[in-house]
PDB file of C-alpha atoms in Angstrom:
ATOM      1  CA  UNK A   1      73.865 -50.650  21.142  1.00 39.00           C
ATOM      2  CA  UNK A   2      71.657 -52.929  19.067  1.00 36.00           C
ATOM      3  CA  UNK A   3      69.136 -53.203  21.920  1.00 36.00           C
ATOM      4  CA  UNK A   4      69.093 -49.408  22.345  1.00 36.00           C
ATOM      5  CA  UNK A   5      68.436 -48.861  18.617  1.00 35.00           C
ATOM      6  CA  UNK A   6      65.700 -51.507  18.648  1.00 33.00           C
ATOM      7  CA  UNK A   7      64.139 -49.838  21.700  1.00 34.00           C
ATOM      8  CA  UNK A   8      64.211 -46.379  20.020  1.00 37.00           C
ATOM      9  CA  UNK A   9      62.705 -47.772  16.782  1.00 36.00           C
ATOM     10  CA  UNK A  10      60.009 -49.585  18.802  1.00 35.00           C
ATOM     11  CA  UNK A  11      59.190 -46.400  20.732  1.00 37.00           C
ATOM     12  CA  UNK A  12      59.018 -44.380  17.496  1.00 33.00           C
ATOM     13  CA  UNK A  13      56.628 -46.940  15.997  1.00 34.00           C
ATOM     14  CA  UNK A  14      54.457 -46.768  19.133  1.00 33.00           C
ATOM     15  CA  UNK A  15      54.441 -42.950  19.104  1.00 33.00           C
ATOM     16  CA  UNK A  16      53.572 -42.897  15.395  1.00 35.00           C
ATOM     17  CA  UNK A  17      50.786 -45.424  15.996  1.00 33.00           C
ATOM     18  CA  UNK A  18      49.435 -43.368  18.900  1.00 33.00           C
ATOM     19  CA  UNK A  19      49.524 -40.158  16.872  1.00 31.00           C
ATOM     20  CA  UNK A  20      47.779 -41.838  13.958  1.00 31.00           C
ATOM     21  CA  UNK A  21      45.065 -43.163  16.248  1.00 33.00           C
ATOM     22  CA  UNK A  22      44.608 -39.719  17.856  1.00 34.00           C
ATOM     23  CA  UNK A  23      44.810 -37.965  14.502  1.00 37.00           C
ATOM     24  CA  UNK A  24      41.736 -39.600  13.017  1.00 65.00           C
ATOM     25  CA  UNK A  25      38.928 -37.126  13.429  1.00 87.00           C
ATOM     26  CA  UNK A  26      35.915 -37.809  15.571  1.00 92.00           C
ATOM     27  CA  UNK A  27      32.380 -37.229  14.251  1.00 94.00           C
ATOM     28  CA  UNK A  28      32.232 -34.096  16.423  1.00 94.00           C
ATOM     29  CA  UNK A  29      35.432 -32.734  14.833  1.00 93.00           C
ATOM     30  CA  UNK A  30      34.195 -33.498  11.324  1.00 93.00           C
ATOM     31  CA  UNK A  31      30.905 -31.693  12.011  1.00 94.00           C
ATOM     32  CA  UNK A  32      32.839 -28.688  13.371  1.00 93.00           C
ATOM     33  CA  UNK A  33      35.036 -28.654  10.260  1.00 91.00           C
ATOM     34  CA  UNK A  34      31.924 -28.756   8.049  1.00 91.00           C
ATOM     35  CA  UNK A  35      30.331 -25.854   9.948  1.00 93.00           C
ATOM     36  CA  UNK A  36      33.507 -23.759   9.735  1.00 92.00           C
ATOM     37  CA  UNK A  37      33.666 -24.428   6.001  1.00 89.00           C
ATOM     38  CA  UNK A  38      30.046 -23.326   5.505  1.00 88.00           C
ATOM     39  CA  UNK A  39      30.716 -20.088   7.394  1.00 88.00           C
ATOM     40  CA  UNK A  40      33.766 -19.216   5.263  1.00 86.00           C
ATOM     41  CA  UNK A  41      32.898 -20.729   1.885  1.00 80.00           C
ATOM     42  CA  UNK A  42      32.819 -18.372  -1.081  1.00 76.00           C
ATOM     43  CA  UNK A  43      29.338 -18.614  -2.530  1.00 66.00           C
ATOM     44  CA  UNK A  44      28.032 -17.847  -5.957  1.00 58.00           C
ATOM     45  CA  UNK A  45      25.989 -14.700  -6.239  1.00 51.00           C
ATOM     46  CA  UNK A  46      24.213 -16.018  -9.305  1.00 52.00           C
ATOM     47  CA  UNK A  47      20.707 -15.204  -8.171  1.00 54.00           C
ATOM     48  CA  UNK A  48      19.383 -15.935 -11.674  1.00 51.00           C
ATOM     49  CA  UNK A  49      19.956 -19.671 -11.090  1.00 55.00           C
ATOM     50  CA  UNK A  50      18.104 -19.475  -7.796  1.00 55.00           C
ATOM     51  CA  UNK A  51      15.046 -17.729  -9.217  1.00 56.00           C
ATOM     52  CA  UNK A  52      15.393 -18.937 -12.817  1.00 60.00           C
ATOM     53  CA  UNK A  53      15.251 -15.373 -14.183  1.00 63.00           C
ATOM     54  CA  UNK A  54      18.364 -13.657 -15.593  1.00 68.00           C
ATOM     55  CA  UNK A  55      17.072 -10.119 -15.082  1.00 70.00           C
ATOM     56  CA  UNK A  56      16.801 -10.734 -11.342  1.00 70.00           C
ATOM     57  CA  UNK A  57      20.567 -11.006 -10.948  1.00 70.00           C
ATOM     58  CA  UNK A  58      21.045  -7.471 -12.250  1.00 76.00           C
ATOM     59  CA  UNK A  59      18.330  -6.111  -9.980  1.00 82.00           C
ATOM     60  CA  UNK A  60      18.896  -8.153  -6.818  1.00 82.00           C
ATOM     61  CA  UNK A  61      22.452  -9.515  -6.977  1.00 80.00           C
ATOM     62  CA  UNK A  62      23.750  -7.154  -4.260  1.00 86.00           C
ATOM     63  CA  UNK A  63      20.761  -7.804  -2.000  1.00 88.00           C
ATOM     64  CA  UNK A  64      21.157 -11.545  -2.512  1.00 85.00           C
ATOM     65  CA  UNK A  65      24.869 -11.295  -1.600  1.00 85.00           C
ATOM     66  CA  UNK A  66      23.962  -9.454   1.623  1.00 90.00           C
ATOM     67  CA  UNK A  67      21.435 -12.156   2.448  1.00 90.00           C
ATOM     68  CA  UNK A  68      23.916 -15.005   1.826  1.00 87.00           C
ATOM     69  CA  UNK A  69      26.493 -13.291   4.058  1.00 90.00           C
ATOM     70  CA  UNK A  70      23.872 -13.096   6.816  1.00 93.00           C
ATOM     71  CA  UNK A  71      23.025 -16.776   6.343  1.00 91.00           C
ATOM     72  CA  UNK A  72      26.720 -17.632   6.766  1.00 91.00           C
ATOM     73  CA  UNK A  73      26.882 -15.494   9.920  1.00 94.00           C
ATOM     74  CA  UNK A  74      25.261 -18.163  12.108  1.00 96.00           C
ATOM     75  CA  UNK A  75      26.670 -19.158  15.488  1.00 97.00           C
ATOM     76  CA  UNK A  76      26.880 -22.756  16.597  1.00 96.00           C
ATOM     77  CA  UNK A  77      27.761 -24.910  19.553  1.00 96.00           C
ATOM     78  CA  UNK A  78      28.532 -28.586  19.135  1.00 94.00           C
ATOM     79  CA  UNK A  79      26.862 -30.231  22.114  1.00 91.00           C
ATOM     80  CA  UNK A  80      26.790 -34.001  22.150  1.00 92.00           C
ATOM     81  CA  UNK A  81      28.313 -36.902  20.233  1.00 94.00           C
ATOM     82  CA  UNK A  82      27.087 -40.494  20.310  1.00 96.00           C
ATOM     83  CA  UNK A  83      29.012 -43.165  18.421  1.00 95.00           C
ATOM     84  CA  UNK A  84      27.576 -46.593  17.685  1.00 95.00           C
ATOM     85  CA  UNK A  85      29.944 -48.563  15.458  1.00 93.00           C
ATOM     86  CA  UNK A  86      30.030 -46.988  12.004  1.00 93.00           C
ATOM     87  CA  UNK A  87      27.173 -44.597  12.794  1.00 96.00           C
ATOM     88  CA  UNK A  88      27.169 -41.522  14.998  1.00 96.00           C
ATOM     89  CA  UNK A  89      25.020 -38.530  15.829  1.00 96.00           C
ATOM     90  CA  UNK A  90      26.200 -35.074  16.801  1.00 97.00           C
ATOM     91  CA  UNK A  91      23.861 -32.503  18.365  1.00 97.00           C
ATOM     92  CA  UNK A  92      24.468 -28.922  17.282  1.00 97.00           C
ATOM     93  CA  UNK A  93      22.763 -25.772  18.513  1.00 97.00           C
ATOM     94  CA  UNK A  94      22.402 -23.163  15.768  1.00 97.00           C
ATOM     95  CA  UNK A  95      21.760 -19.512  16.573  1.00 98.00           C
ATOM     96  CA  UNK A  96      21.036 -17.145  13.719  1.00 97.00           C
ATOM     97  CA  UNK A  97      18.726 -14.483  12.318  1.00 97.00           C
ATOM     98  CA  UNK A  98      15.000 -15.241  12.281  1.00 97.00           C
ATOM     99  CA  UNK A  99      14.627 -15.411   8.507  1.00 96.00           C
ATOM    100  CA  UNK A 100      11.454 -17.457   8.966  1.00 96.00           C
ATOM    101  CA  UNK A 101       9.731 -14.521  10.665  1.00 96.00           C
ATOM    102  CA  UNK A 102      10.986 -12.173   7.926  1.00 96.00           C
ATOM    103  CA  UNK A 103       9.605 -14.511   5.253  1.00 95.00           C
ATOM    104  CA  UNK A 104       6.248 -14.734   7.070  1.00 95.00           C
ATOM    105  CA  UNK A 105       6.116 -10.921   7.353  1.00 95.00           C
ATOM    106  CA  UNK A 106       6.760 -10.646   3.614  1.00 94.00           C
ATOM    107  CA  UNK A 107       4.047 -13.180   2.827  1.00 93.00           C
ATOM    108  CA  UNK A 108       1.509 -11.510   5.140  1.00 94.00           C
ATOM    109  CA  UNK A 109       2.243  -8.072   3.644  1.00 94.00           C
ATOM    110  CA  UNK A 110       1.853  -9.334   0.067  1.00 91.00           C
ATOM    111  CA  UNK A 111      -1.457 -11.040   0.920  1.00 89.00           C
ATOM    112  CA  UNK A 112      -2.706  -7.933   2.726  1.00 92.00           C
ATOM    113  CA  UNK A 113      -1.673  -5.659  -0.152  1.00 90.00           C
ATOM    114  CA  UNK A 114      -3.360  -7.974  -2.650  1.00 86.00           C
ATOM    115  CA  UNK A 115      -6.592  -7.992  -0.604  1.00 88.00           C
ATOM    116  CA  UNK A 116      -6.551  -4.207  -0.278  1.00 89.00           C
ATOM    117  CA  UNK A 117      -5.990  -3.724  -4.004  1.00 85.00           C
ATOM    118  CA  UNK A 118      -2.531  -2.150  -3.583  1.00 84.00           C
ATOM    119  CA  UNK A 119      -1.222  -4.863  -5.889  1.00 81.00           C
ATOM    120  CA  UNK A 120      -3.235  -6.797  -8.449  1.00 74.00           C
ATOM    121  CA  UNK A 121      -2.610  -9.462 -11.060  1.00 69.00           C
ATOM    122  CA  UNK A 122      -2.454  -6.674 -13.632  1.00 68.00           C
ATOM    123  CA  UNK A 123       0.175  -4.711 -11.722  1.00 61.00           C
ATOM    124  CA  UNK A 124       3.182  -4.693 -14.056  1.00 62.00           C
ATOM    125  CA  UNK A 125       5.871  -5.103 -11.434  1.00 78.00           C
ATOM    126  CA  UNK A 126       4.353  -7.617  -8.996  1.00 82.00           C
ATOM    127  CA  UNK A 127       7.524  -9.716  -9.112  1.00 80.00           C
ATOM    128  CA  UNK A 128       9.704  -6.658  -8.407  1.00 82.00           C
ATOM    129  CA  UNK A 129       7.394  -5.618  -5.592  1.00 86.00           C
ATOM    130  CA  UNK A 130       7.614  -9.063  -3.963  1.00 87.00           C
ATOM    131  CA  UNK A 131      11.408  -9.444  -4.350  1.00 87.00           C
ATOM    132  CA  UNK A 132      12.092  -5.911  -3.117  1.00 89.00           C
ATOM    133  CA  UNK A 133       9.949  -6.514  -0.066  1.00 93.00           C
ATOM    134  CA  UNK A 134      11.428  -9.962   0.556  1.00 93.00           C
ATOM    135  CA  UNK A 135      15.074  -8.839   0.397  1.00 93.00           C
ATOM    136  CA  UNK A 136      14.268  -5.723   2.426  1.00 95.00           C
ATOM    137  CA  UNK A 137      12.718  -7.863   5.181  1.00 96.00           C
ATOM    138  CA  UNK A 138      15.388 -10.596   5.106  1.00 95.00           C
ATOM    139  CA  UNK A 139      18.296  -8.146   5.130  1.00 96.00           C
ATOM    140  CA  UNK A 140      16.809  -5.921   7.838  1.00 96.00           C
ATOM    141  CA  UNK A 141      16.757  -8.688  10.485  1.00 96.00           C
ATOM    142  CA  UNK A 142      19.243  -7.449  13.092  1.00 94.00           C
ATOM    143  CA  UNK A 143      19.308  -9.864  16.014  1.00 95.00           C
ATOM    144  CA  UNK A 144      20.224 -13.515  16.121  1.00 97.00           C
ATOM    145  CA  UNK A 145      17.077 -14.503  17.970  1.00 97.00           C
ATOM    146  CA  UNK A 146      16.439 -17.836  16.249  1.00 97.00           C
ATOM    147  CA  UNK A 147      17.827 -20.890  18.046  1.00 97.00           C
ATOM    148  CA  UNK A 148      17.409 -24.561  17.229  1.00 97.00           C
ATOM    149  CA  UNK A 149      19.226 -27.755  18.197  1.00 97.00           C
ATOM    150  CA  UNK A 150      19.578 -30.294  15.400  1.00 97.00           C
ATOM    151  CA  UNK A 151      21.023 -33.771  15.035  1.00 97.00           C
ATOM    152  CA  UNK A 152      23.702 -34.325  12.399  1.00 96.00           C
ATOM    153  CA  UNK A 153      24.058 -37.949  11.291  1.00 96.00           C
ATOM    154  CA  UNK A 154      27.545 -39.265  10.621  1.00 94.00           C
ATOM    155  CA  UNK A 155      28.702 -42.447   8.907  1.00 94.00           C
ATOM    156  CA  UNK A 156      32.166 -44.000   8.846  1.00 92.00           C
ATOM    157  CA  UNK A 157      33.230 -44.833   5.296  1.00 90.00           C
ATOM    158  CA  UNK A 158      35.469 -47.713   4.118  1.00 89.00           C
ATOM    159  CA  UNK A 159      38.572 -45.567   4.690  1.00 89.00           C
ATOM    160  CA  UNK A 160      37.616 -45.106   8.342  1.00 88.00           C
ATOM    161  CA  UNK A 161      36.710 -41.424   7.846  1.00 90.00           C
ATOM    162  CA  UNK A 162      33.520 -39.885   9.194  1.00 93.00           C
ATOM    163  CA  UNK A 163      31.151 -38.174   6.762  1.00 91.00           C
ATOM    164  CA  UNK A 164      28.081 -36.094   7.602  1.00 92.00           C
ATOM    165  CA  UNK A 165      24.618 -35.569   6.169  1.00 92.00           C
ATOM    166  CA  UNK A 166      24.850 -31.769   6.512  1.00 89.00           C
ATOM    167  CA  UNK A 167      24.116 -31.099   2.821  1.00 85.00           C
ATOM    168  CA  UNK A 168      20.922 -33.180   2.850  1.00 88.00           C
ATOM    169  CA  UNK A 169      19.790 -32.709   6.467  1.00 91.00           C
ATOM    170  CA  UNK A 170      16.602 -30.665   6.180  1.00 92.00           C
ATOM    171  CA  UNK A 171      16.487 -29.845   9.921  1.00 95.00           C
ATOM    172  CA  UNK A 172      20.034 -28.489   9.797  1.00 94.00           C
ATOM    173  CA  UNK A 173      19.356 -26.478   6.635  1.00 92.00           C
ATOM    174  CA  UNK A 174      16.170 -25.068   8.175  1.00 94.00           C
ATOM    175  CA  UNK A 175      18.086 -24.085  11.331  1.00 96.00           C
ATOM    176  CA  UNK A 176      20.849 -22.423   9.306  1.00 92.00           C
ATOM    177  CA  UNK A 177      18.171 -20.539   7.329  1.00 93.00           C
ATOM    178  CA  UNK A 178      16.613 -19.282  10.561  1.00 95.00           C
ATOM    179  CA  UNK A 179      13.443 -21.366  10.294  1.00 95.00           C
ATOM    180  CA  UNK A 180      12.662 -20.261   6.756  1.00 92.00           C
ATOM    181  CA  UNK A 181      11.717 -23.771   5.567  1.00 91.00           C
ATOM    182  CA  UNK A 182       9.356 -24.129   8.527  1.00 93.00           C
ATOM    183  CA  UNK A 183       7.773 -20.746   7.719  1.00 92.00           C
ATOM    184  CA  UNK A 184       7.301 -21.723   4.063  1.00 91.00           C
ATOM    185  CA  UNK A 185       5.663 -25.025   5.093  1.00 91.00           C
ATOM    186  CA  UNK A 186       3.407 -23.138   7.500  1.00 89.00           C
ATOM    187  CA  UNK A 187       2.295 -20.741   4.764  1.00 87.00           C
ATOM    188  CA  UNK A 188       1.685 -23.629   2.364  1.00 86.00           C
ATOM    189  CA  UNK A 189      -0.337 -25.524   4.985  1.00 81.00           C
ATOM    190  CA  UNK A 190      -2.415 -22.376   5.574  1.00 74.00           C
ATOM    191  CA  UNK A 191      -3.064 -22.018   1.858  1.00 73.00           C
ATOM    192  CA  UNK A 192      -4.087 -25.690   1.558  1.00 70.00           C
ATOM    193  CA  UNK A 193      -6.512 -25.321   4.467  1.00 67.00           C
ATOM    194  CA  UNK A 194      -8.332 -22.407   2.768  1.00 63.00           C
TER     195      UNK A 194
END
């Protein structure tokens, strides 16, 4: 009887050890959890903090909310995981709305309207004109035609848990924003060249 009890206790310890080893999340699983959280996270609609203008929240709060919901409506596929000790990389393909093209369209329209005299520096509601046009263009994008594969870097902490650089990974953020950061850089580079 004693041997049987010892055998059962030993087997239970082995099963618990095996489950604990399997239960620790891989970098790929942690990245997937992060992406799921981003898609479902309740976000603040405080547009005044974003644009540093309290009157904008009253005017554009609903449009901003629509835009944020579209940003969170990205699709993803976790592709590849490479682990090297306490460091790992996970490749993720993001598919979303082409907000970069919508931003570029807004910029081109504003420049064209300024050149044609439709808007001028003395126009009272230039800011309203620009924000209306921007939210109209961003929120009217219908198809998820933007696709980009990015690398998420992971690091194992002292507790043996994997953490990601999602919050500071500019390539990932650009992909999630449908190339908007790339479009902004392109516009800025064009302005600098003039």
